[in-house]
Short mmCIF file of C-alpha atoms and ligand atoms in Angstrom, two decimals:
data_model
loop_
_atom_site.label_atom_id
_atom_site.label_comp_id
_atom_site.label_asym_id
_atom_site.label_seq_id
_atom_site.Cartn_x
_atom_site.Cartn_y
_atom_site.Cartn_z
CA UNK A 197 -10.54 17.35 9.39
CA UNK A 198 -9.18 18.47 5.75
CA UNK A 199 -11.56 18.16 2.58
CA UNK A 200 -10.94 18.91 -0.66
CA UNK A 201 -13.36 20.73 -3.09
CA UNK A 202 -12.52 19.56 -6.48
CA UNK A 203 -14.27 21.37 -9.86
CA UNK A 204 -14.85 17.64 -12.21
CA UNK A 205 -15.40 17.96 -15.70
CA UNK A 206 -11.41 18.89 -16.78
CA UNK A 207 -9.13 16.76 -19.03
CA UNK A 208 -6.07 16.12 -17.48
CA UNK A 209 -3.24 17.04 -18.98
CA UNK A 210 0.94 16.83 -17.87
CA UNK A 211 3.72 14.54 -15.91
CA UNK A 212 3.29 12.85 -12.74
CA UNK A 213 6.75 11.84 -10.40
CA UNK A 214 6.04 8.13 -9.01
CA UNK A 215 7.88 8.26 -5.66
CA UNK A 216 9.14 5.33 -3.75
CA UNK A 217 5.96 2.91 -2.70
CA UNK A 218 4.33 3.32 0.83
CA UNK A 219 4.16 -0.33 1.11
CA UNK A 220 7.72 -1.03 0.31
CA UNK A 221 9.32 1.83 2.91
CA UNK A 222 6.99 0.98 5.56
CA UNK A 223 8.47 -2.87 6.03
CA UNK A 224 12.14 -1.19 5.69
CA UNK A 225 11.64 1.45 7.97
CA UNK A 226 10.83 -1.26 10.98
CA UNK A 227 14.10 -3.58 9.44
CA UNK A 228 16.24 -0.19 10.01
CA UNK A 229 15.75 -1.64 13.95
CA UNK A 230 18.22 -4.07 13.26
CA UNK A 231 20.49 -1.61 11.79
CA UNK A 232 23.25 0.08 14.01
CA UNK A 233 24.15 2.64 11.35
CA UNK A 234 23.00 5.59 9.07
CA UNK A 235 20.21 4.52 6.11
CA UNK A 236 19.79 6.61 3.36
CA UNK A 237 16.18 6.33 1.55
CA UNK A 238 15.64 8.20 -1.71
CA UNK A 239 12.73 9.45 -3.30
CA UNK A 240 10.18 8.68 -0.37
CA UNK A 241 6.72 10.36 0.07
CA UNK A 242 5.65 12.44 2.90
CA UNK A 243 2.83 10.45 4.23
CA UNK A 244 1.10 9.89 7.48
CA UNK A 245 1.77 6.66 7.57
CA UNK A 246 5.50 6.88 7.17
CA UNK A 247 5.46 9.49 10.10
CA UNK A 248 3.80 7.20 12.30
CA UNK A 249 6.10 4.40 11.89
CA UNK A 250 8.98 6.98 12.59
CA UNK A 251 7.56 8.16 15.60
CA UNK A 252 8.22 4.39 16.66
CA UNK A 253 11.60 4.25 15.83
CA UNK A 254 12.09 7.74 17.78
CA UNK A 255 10.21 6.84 20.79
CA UNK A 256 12.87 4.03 21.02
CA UNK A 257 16.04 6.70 20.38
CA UNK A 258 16.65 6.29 16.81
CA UNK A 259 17.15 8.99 14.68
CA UNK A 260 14.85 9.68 12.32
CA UNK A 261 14.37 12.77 9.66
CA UNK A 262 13.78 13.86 6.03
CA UNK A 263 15.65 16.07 4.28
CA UNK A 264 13.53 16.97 1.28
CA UNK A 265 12.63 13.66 -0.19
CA UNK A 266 15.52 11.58 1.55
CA UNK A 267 14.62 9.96 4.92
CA UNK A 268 17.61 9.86 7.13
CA UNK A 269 17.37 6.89 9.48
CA UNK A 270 20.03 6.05 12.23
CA UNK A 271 19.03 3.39 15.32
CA UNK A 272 22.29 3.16 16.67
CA UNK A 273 20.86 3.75 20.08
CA UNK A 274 17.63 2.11 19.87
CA UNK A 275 16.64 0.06 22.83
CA UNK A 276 13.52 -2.14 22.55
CA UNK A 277 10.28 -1.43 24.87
CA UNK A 278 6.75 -2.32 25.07
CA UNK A 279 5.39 -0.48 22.36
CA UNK A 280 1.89 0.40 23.18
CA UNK A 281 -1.32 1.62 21.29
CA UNK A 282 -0.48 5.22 21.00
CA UNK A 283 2.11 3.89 18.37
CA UNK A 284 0.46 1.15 16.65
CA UNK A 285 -3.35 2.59 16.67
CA UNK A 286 -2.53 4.53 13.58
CA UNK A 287 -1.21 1.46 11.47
CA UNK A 288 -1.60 -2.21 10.04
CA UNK A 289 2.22 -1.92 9.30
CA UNK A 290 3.24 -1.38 12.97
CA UNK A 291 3.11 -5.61 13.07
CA UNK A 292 6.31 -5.53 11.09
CA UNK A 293 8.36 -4.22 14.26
CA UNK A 294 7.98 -7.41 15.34
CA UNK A 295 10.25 -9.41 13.07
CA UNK A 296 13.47 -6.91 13.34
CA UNK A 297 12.62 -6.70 17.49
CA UNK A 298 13.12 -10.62 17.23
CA UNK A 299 15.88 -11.04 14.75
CA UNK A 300 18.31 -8.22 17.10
CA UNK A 301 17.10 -8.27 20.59
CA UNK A 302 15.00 -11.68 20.89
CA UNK A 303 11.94 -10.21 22.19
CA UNK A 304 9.14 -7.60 21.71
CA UNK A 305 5.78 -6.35 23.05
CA UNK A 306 3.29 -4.48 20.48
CA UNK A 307 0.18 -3.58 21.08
CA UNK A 308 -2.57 -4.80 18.57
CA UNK A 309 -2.26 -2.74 14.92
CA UNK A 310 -4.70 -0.17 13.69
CA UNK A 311 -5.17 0.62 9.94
CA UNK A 312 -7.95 0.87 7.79
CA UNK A 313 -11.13 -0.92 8.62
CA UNK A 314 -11.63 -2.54 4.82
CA UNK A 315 -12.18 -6.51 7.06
CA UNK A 316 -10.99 -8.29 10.30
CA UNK A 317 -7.58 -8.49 8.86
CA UNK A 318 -6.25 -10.87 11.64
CA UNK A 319 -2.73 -11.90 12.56
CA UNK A 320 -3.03 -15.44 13.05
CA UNK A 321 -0.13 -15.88 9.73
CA UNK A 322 2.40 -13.62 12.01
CA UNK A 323 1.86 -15.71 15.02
CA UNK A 324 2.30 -19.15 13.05
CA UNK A 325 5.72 -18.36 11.25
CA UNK A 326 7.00 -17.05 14.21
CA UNK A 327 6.17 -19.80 15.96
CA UNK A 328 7.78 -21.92 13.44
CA UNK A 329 11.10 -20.05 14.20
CA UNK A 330 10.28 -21.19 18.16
CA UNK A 331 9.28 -17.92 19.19
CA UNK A 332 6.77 -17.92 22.41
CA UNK A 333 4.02 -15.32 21.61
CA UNK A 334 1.24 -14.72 23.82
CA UNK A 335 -1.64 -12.52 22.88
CA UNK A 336 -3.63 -10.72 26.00
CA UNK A 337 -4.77 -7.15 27.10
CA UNK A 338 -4.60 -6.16 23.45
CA UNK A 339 -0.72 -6.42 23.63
CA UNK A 340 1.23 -9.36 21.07
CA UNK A 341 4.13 -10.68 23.48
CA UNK A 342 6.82 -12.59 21.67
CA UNK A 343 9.59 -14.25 23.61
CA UNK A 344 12.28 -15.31 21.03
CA UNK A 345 15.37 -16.79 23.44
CA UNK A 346 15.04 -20.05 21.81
CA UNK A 347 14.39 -18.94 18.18
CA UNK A 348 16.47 -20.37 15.20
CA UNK A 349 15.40 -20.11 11.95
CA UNK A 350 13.56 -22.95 10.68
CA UNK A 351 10.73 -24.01 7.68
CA UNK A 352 7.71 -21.60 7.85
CA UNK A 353 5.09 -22.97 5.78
CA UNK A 354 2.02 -20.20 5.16
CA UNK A 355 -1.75 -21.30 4.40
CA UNK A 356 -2.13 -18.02 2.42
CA UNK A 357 0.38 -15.73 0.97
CA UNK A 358 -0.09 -12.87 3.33
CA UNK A 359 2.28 -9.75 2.77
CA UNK A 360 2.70 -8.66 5.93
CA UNK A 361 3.62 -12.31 7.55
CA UNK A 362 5.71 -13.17 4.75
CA UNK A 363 8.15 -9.55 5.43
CA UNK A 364 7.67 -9.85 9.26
CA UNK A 365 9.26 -13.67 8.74
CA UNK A 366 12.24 -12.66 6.46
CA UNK A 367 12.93 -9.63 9.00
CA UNK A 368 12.88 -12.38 11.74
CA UNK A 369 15.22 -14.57 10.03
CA UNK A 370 17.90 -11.91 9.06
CA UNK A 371 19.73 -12.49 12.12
CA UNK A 372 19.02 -15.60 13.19
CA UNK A 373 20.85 -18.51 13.10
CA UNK A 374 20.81 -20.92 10.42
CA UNK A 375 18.15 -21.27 7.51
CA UNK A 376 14.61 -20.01 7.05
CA UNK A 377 12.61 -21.27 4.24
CA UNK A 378 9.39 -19.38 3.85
CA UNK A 379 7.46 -21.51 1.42
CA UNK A 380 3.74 -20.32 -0.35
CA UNK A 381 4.97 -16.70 0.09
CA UNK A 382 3.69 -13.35 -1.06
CA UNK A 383 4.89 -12.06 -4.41
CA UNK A 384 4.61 -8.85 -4.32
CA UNK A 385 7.03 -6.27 -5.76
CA UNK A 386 7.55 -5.15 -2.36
CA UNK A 387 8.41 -8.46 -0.67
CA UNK A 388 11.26 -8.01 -3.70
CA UNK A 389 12.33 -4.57 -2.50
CA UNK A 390 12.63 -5.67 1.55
CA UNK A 391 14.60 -8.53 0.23
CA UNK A 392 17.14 -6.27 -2.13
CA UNK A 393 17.70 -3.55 1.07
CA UNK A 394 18.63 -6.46 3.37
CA UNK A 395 21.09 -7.95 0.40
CA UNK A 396 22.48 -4.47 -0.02
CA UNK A 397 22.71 -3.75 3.65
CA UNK A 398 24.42 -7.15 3.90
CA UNK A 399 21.65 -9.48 4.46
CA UNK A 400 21.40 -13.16 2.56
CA UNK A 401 17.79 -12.88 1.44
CA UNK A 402 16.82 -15.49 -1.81
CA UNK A 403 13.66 -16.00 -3.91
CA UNK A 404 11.88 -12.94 -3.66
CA UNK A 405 9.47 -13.07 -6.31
CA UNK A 406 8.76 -16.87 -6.52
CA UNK A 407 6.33 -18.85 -3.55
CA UNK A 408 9.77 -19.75 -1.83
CA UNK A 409 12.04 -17.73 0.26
CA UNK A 410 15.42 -18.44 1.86
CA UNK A 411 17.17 -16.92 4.45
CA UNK A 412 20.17 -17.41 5.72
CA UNK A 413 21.53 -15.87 8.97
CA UNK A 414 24.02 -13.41 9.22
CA UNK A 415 25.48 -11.78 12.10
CA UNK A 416 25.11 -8.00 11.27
CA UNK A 417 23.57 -5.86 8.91
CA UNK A 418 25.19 -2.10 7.93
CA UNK A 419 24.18 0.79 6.37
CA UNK A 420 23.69 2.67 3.36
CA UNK A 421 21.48 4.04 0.84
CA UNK A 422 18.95 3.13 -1.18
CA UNK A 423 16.14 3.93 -3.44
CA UNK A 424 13.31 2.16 -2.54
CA UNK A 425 10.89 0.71 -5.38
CA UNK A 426 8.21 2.93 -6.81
CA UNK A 427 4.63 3.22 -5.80
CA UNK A 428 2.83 0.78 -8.14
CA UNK A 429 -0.64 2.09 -6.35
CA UNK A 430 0.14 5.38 -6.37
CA UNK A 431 0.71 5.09 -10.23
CA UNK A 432 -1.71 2.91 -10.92
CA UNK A 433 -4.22 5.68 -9.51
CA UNK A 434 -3.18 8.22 -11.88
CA UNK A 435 -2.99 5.54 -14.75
CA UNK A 436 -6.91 5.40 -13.79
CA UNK A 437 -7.49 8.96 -13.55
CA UNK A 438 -5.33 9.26 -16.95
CA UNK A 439 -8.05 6.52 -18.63
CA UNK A 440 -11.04 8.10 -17.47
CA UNK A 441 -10.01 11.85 -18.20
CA UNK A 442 -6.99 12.16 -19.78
CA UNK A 443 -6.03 14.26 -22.68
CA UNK A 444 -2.36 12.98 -22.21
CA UNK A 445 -0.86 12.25 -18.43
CA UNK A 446 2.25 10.71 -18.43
CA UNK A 447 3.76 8.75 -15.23
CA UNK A 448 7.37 8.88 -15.28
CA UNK A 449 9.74 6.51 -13.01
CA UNK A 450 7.16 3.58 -12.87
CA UNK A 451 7.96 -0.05 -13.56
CA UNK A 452 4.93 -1.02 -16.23
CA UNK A 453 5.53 -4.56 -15.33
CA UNK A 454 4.08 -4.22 -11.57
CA UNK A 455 0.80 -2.62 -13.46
CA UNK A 456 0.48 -5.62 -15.26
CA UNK A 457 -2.98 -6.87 -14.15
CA UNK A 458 -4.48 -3.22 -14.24
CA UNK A 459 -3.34 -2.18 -17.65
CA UNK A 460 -4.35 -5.71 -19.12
CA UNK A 461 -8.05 -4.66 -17.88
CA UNK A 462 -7.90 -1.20 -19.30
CA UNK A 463 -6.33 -1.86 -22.72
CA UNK A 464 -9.07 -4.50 -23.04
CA UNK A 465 -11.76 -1.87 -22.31
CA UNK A 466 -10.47 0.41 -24.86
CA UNK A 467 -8.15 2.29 -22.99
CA UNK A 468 -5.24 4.09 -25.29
CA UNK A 469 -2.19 3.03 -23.11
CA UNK A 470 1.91 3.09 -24.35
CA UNK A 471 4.16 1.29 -22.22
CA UNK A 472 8.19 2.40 -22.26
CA UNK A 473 10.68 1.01 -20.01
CA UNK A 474 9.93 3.45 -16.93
CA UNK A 475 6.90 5.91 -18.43
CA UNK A 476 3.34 5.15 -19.11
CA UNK A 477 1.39 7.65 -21.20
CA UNK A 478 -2.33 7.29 -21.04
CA UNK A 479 -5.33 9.23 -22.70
CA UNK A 480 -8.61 9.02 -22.16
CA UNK A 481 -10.64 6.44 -24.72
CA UNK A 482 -14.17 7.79 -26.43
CA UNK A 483 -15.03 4.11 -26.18
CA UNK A 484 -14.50 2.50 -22.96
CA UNK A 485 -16.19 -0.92 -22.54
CA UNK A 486 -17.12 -2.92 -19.91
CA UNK A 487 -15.07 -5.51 -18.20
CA UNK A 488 -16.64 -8.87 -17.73
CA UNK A 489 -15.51 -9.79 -14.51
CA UNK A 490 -12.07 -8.44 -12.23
CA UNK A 491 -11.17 -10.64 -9.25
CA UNK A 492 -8.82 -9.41 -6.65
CA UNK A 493 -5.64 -11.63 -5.81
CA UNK A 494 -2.44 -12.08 -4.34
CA UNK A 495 0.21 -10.56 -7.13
CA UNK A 496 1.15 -10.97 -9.79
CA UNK A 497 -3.33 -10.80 -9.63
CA UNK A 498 -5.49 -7.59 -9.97
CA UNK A 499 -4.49 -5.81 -6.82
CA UNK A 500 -7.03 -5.53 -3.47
CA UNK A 501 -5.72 -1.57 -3.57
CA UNK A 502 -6.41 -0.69 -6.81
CA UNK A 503 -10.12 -1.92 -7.14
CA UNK A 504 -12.24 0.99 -5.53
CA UNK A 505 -10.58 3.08 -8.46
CA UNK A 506 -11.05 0.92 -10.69
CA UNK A 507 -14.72 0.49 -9.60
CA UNK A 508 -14.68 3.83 -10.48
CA UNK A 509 -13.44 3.54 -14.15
CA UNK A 510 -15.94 0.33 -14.49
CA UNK A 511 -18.79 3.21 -13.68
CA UNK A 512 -17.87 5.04 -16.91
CA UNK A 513 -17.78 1.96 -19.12
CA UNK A 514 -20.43 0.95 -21.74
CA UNK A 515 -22.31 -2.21 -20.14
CA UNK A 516 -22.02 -4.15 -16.80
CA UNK A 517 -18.71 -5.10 -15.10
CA UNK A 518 -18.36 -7.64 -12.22
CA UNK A 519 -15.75 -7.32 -9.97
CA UNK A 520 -15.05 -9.91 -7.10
CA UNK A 521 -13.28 -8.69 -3.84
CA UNK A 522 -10.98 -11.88 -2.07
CA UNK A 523 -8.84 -10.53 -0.15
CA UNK A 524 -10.85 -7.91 2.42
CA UNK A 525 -14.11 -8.37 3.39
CA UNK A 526 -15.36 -5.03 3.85
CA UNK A 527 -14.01 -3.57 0.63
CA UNK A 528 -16.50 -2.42 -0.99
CA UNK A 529 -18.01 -0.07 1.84
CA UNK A 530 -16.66 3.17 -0.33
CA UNK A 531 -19.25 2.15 -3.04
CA UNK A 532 -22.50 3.48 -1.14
CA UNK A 533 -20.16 7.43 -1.37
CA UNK A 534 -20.62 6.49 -5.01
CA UNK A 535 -23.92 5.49 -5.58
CA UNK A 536 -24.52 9.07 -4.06
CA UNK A 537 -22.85 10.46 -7.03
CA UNK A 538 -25.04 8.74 -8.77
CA UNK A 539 -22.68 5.40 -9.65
CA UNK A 540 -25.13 2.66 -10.66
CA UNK A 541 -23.13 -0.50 -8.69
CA UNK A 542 -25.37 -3.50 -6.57
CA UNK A 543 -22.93 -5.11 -3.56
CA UNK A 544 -23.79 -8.64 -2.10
CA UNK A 545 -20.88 -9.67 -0.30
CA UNK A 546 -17.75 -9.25 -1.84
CA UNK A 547 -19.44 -8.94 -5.45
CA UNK A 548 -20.01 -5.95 -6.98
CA UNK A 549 -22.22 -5.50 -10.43
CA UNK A 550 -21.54 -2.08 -11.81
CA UNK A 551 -23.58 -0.68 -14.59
CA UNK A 552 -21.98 2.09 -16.85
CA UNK A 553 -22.64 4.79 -17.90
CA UNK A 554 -24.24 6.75 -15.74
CA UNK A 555 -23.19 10.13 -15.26
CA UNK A 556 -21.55 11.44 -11.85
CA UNK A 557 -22.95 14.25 -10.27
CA UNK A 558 -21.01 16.56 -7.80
CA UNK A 559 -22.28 15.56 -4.15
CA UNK A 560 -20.31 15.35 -0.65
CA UNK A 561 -18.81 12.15 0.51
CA UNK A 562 -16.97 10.94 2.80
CA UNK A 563 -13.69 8.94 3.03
CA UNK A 564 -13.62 6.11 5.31
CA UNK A 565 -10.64 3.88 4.47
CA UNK A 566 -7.17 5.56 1.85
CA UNK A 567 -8.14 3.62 -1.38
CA UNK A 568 -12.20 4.12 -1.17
CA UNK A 569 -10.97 7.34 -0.23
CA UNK A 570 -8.75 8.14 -3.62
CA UNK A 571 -11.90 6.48 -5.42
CA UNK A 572 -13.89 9.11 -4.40
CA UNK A 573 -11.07 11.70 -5.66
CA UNK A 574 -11.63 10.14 -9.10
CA UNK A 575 -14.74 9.94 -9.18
CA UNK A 576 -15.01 13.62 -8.27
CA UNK A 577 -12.30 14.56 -11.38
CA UNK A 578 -15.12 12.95 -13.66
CA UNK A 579 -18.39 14.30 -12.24
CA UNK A 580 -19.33 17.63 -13.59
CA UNK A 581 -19.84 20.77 -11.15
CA UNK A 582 -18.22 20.86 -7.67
CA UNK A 583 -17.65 18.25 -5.19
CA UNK A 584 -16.78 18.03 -1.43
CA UNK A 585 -14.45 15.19 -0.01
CA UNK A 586 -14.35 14.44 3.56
CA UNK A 587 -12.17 12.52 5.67
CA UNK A 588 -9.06 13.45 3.52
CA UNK A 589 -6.61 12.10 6.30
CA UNK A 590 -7.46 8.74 5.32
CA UNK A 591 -5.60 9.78 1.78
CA UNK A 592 -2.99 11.11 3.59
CA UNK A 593 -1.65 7.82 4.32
CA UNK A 594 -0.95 7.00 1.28
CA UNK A 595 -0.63 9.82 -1.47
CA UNK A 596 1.54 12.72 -0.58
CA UNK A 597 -0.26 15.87 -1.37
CA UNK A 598 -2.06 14.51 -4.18
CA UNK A 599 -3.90 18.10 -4.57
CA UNK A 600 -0.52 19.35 -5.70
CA UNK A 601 -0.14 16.20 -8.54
CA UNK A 602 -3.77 17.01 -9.53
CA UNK A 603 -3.57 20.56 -9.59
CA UNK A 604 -0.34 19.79 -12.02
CA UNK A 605 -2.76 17.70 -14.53
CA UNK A 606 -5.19 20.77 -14.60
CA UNK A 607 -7.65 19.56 -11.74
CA UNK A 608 -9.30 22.35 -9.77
CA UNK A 609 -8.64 20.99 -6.39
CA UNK A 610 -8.85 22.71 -3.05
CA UNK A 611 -8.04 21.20 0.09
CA UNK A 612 -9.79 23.31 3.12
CA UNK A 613 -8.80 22.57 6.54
CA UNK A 614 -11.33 22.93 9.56
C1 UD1 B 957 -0.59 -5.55 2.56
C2 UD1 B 957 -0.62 -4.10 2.13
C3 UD1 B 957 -2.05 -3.69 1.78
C4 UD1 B 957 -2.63 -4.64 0.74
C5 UD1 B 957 -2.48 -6.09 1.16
C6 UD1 B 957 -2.88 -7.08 0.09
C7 UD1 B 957 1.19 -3.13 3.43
C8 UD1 B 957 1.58 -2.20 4.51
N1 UD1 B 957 -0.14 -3.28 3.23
O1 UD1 B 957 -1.39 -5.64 3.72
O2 UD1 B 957 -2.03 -2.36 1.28
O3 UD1 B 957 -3.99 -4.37 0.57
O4 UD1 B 957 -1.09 -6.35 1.49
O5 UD1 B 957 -2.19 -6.87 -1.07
O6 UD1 B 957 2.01 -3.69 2.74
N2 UD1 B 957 -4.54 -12.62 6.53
C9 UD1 B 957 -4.88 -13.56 7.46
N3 UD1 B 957 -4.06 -13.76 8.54
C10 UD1 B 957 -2.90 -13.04 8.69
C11 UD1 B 957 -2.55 -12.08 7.71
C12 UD1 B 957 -3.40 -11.90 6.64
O7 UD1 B 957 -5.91 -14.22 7.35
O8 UD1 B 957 -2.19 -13.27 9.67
C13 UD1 B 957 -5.44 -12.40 5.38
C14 UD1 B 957 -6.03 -10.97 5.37
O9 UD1 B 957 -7.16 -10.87 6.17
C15 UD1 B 957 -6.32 -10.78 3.91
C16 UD1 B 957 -5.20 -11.56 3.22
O10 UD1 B 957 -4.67 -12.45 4.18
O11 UD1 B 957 -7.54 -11.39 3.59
C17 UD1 B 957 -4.10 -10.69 2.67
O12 UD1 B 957 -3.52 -9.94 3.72
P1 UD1 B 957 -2.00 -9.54 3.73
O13 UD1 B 957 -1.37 -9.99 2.45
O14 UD1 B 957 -1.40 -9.98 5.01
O15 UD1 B 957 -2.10 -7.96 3.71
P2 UD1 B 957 -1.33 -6.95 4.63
O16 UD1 B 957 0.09 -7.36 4.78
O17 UD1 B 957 -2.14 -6.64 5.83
#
């Protein structure tokens, strides 16, 4: 039941460390099944989300721990069992036991996923590719049942390129026998990171990055270390909070090229942006415009989990921005904490109209999904006198200790816990 108080009205000012990205340890933390030896992951957040996944690999009788940043991982002695709801209830990412369960013991039993309720976010992509690779799954009682004695790996064609069932596919593969060729597949920076740990653990993982992935079958993985990719959400949050009240904040370790989309929109609004090889600096612009019209897609598109900030932003442009929500239906629920704070945006279905500039005004909200929830956050840094943030677990799960990164910028930021 944590909140954060938070003082708006403050330029920002100092560095921010990326760390590695939620979204790429998460998948790599479930492959570490398959692994019967020590992995090394630098750099990684503390996050909720992380812990929960770990608690899955414990429960089994890996070994799981950080030291500082570094996440020791060792599932020598894991042995496979039904993994039920107490495990999963806390996360969408729990699905991805499912492909290393397959790939190194031929079976698994996983309760449904939880995660944050932004749509219906169904599973019916999982179930398909792994039925392409002649896996049996049967869905009942809330559990997902997946026989895999007969598997080989095979062509998996997806209807949409869905993150999640592209990494639970490769995992699938890694072991299998033979060829998988995963074609219309996600893009996304961290479908490229799964795909370089299970090349440097040994793995024969090609594509990432394009619509088609290959994988060939090998008999083991081992282990190692690595340095998983940075957060790409994580910076492009503070590139936002940078652009709407920046005097100078500068993110260090990021890769500008996975911010693409997002610092396309916010040069074109005015935003004063510089670009190195692994820094951003970004100050606040005295004449930030509206954007026509934002639609979120699969990458390299504007990205589903940087639009409530960027909603945000839009609110302290000159004129009217549209921005169109594709991928989750239910997206846009954090905008009605906004309009509170006086945000001037109109939701019909997954499009939003958002007039600027009206000012924000310190209220108390409430956080009901991570990225609404770091919306809120910004939105707060802006407004002028003090605001109260609920439901700061939901954050949690995906920035680690942001208070302390805010507090570094010059944010007066309190988290209270109840
Ligand atoms: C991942 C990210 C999440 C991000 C999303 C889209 C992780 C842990 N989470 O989620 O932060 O917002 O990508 O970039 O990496 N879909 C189906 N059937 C399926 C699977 C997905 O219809 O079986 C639909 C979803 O409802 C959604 C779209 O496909 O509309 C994209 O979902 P997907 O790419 O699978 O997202 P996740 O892997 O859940």
């Amino acid at each position: 039941m944590d909140r954060f108080i938070i003082n708006g009205g403050n330029l920002l000012e100092g560095n921010v460390q990326i760390k590695g990205a939620k979204n790429a340890i998460l998948p790599i933390i479930a492959c570490c099944i398959m692994i019967k030896a020590e992995v090394t992951l630098h750099e990684c957040p503390h996050l909720s989300d992380i812990e929960a996944m770990l608690k899955i690999l414990r429960a089994g009788g890996g070994i799981a721990k950080y030291e500082e940043d570094c996440l020791i991982i060792n599932c020598k002695n894991f042995t496979p069992y039904c993994i039920d709801s107490e495990y999963t209830g806390a996360l969408r990412a729990s699905l991805f036991v499912i492909g290393p369960l397959l790939s190194a013991f031929k079976s698994a039993s996983v309760s449904y996923p939880g995660g944050c309720e932004i749509g219906l976010r169904p599973i019916d992509l999982h179930i398909t590719g792994l039925k392409s690779l002649s896996v049996s799954v049967e869905r009942s009682n809330g559990k997902i049942t997946c026989d895999g004695i007969n598997m080989k790996n095979s062509d998996v064609f997806l209807d949409f390129p869905s993150v999640g069932a592209t990494e639970n596919i490769i995992m699938a593969s890694v072991l299998g026998k033979g060829v998988t060729r995963i074609y219309n597949c996600a893009k996304e920076p961290e479908i490229c990171d799964l795909a370089n740990f299970i090349n440097v653990m040994g793995g024969k993982v090609y594509g990432a990055g394009t619509d088609k992935i290959t994988v060939e079958g090998v008999v083991s993985l081992s282990g190692g270390h690595y340095f998983p990719t940075k957060d790409r959400i994580v910076a492009g949050t503070f590139l936002i909070a940078g652009a709407l009240m920046g005097k100078e904040v500068v993110l260090d370790k990021v890769n500008p090229s996975h911010l693409l989309p997002l610092n396309e929109k916010l040069i074109a609004s005015g935003a004063s942006i510089i670009l190195d090889s692994r820094r951003i600096i970004v100050k606040k612009s005295l004449k930030r415009r509206a954007v026509k019209r934002t639609e979120t897609r699969p990458y390299p598109g504007f990205p589903t989990d940087l639009q409530p900030q960027f909603v945000v932003y839009l609110s302290q442009c000159r004129g009217c921005s549209v921005v169109v929500e594709n991928m989750f239906e239910n997206r846009f629920n954090y905008t009605a904490q906004l309009q509170k704070m006086g945000a001037d945006i109109t939701v019909k279905d997954r499009v939003a109209i958002i007039k600027g500039v009206k000012k924000l005004t310190q209220s108390r909200v409430e956080a009901k999904d991570l990225r609404g929830g770091v919306a809120l956050v910004l939105a707060s840094i802006c407004a002028e006198g003090e605001s109260e943030i609920w439901g700061v677990r939901h954050i949690d799960r995906g920035y680690d200790s942001i208070e302390k990164d805010l507090e570094g910028l010059g944010v007066q930021i309190k988290r209270l816990k109840n």
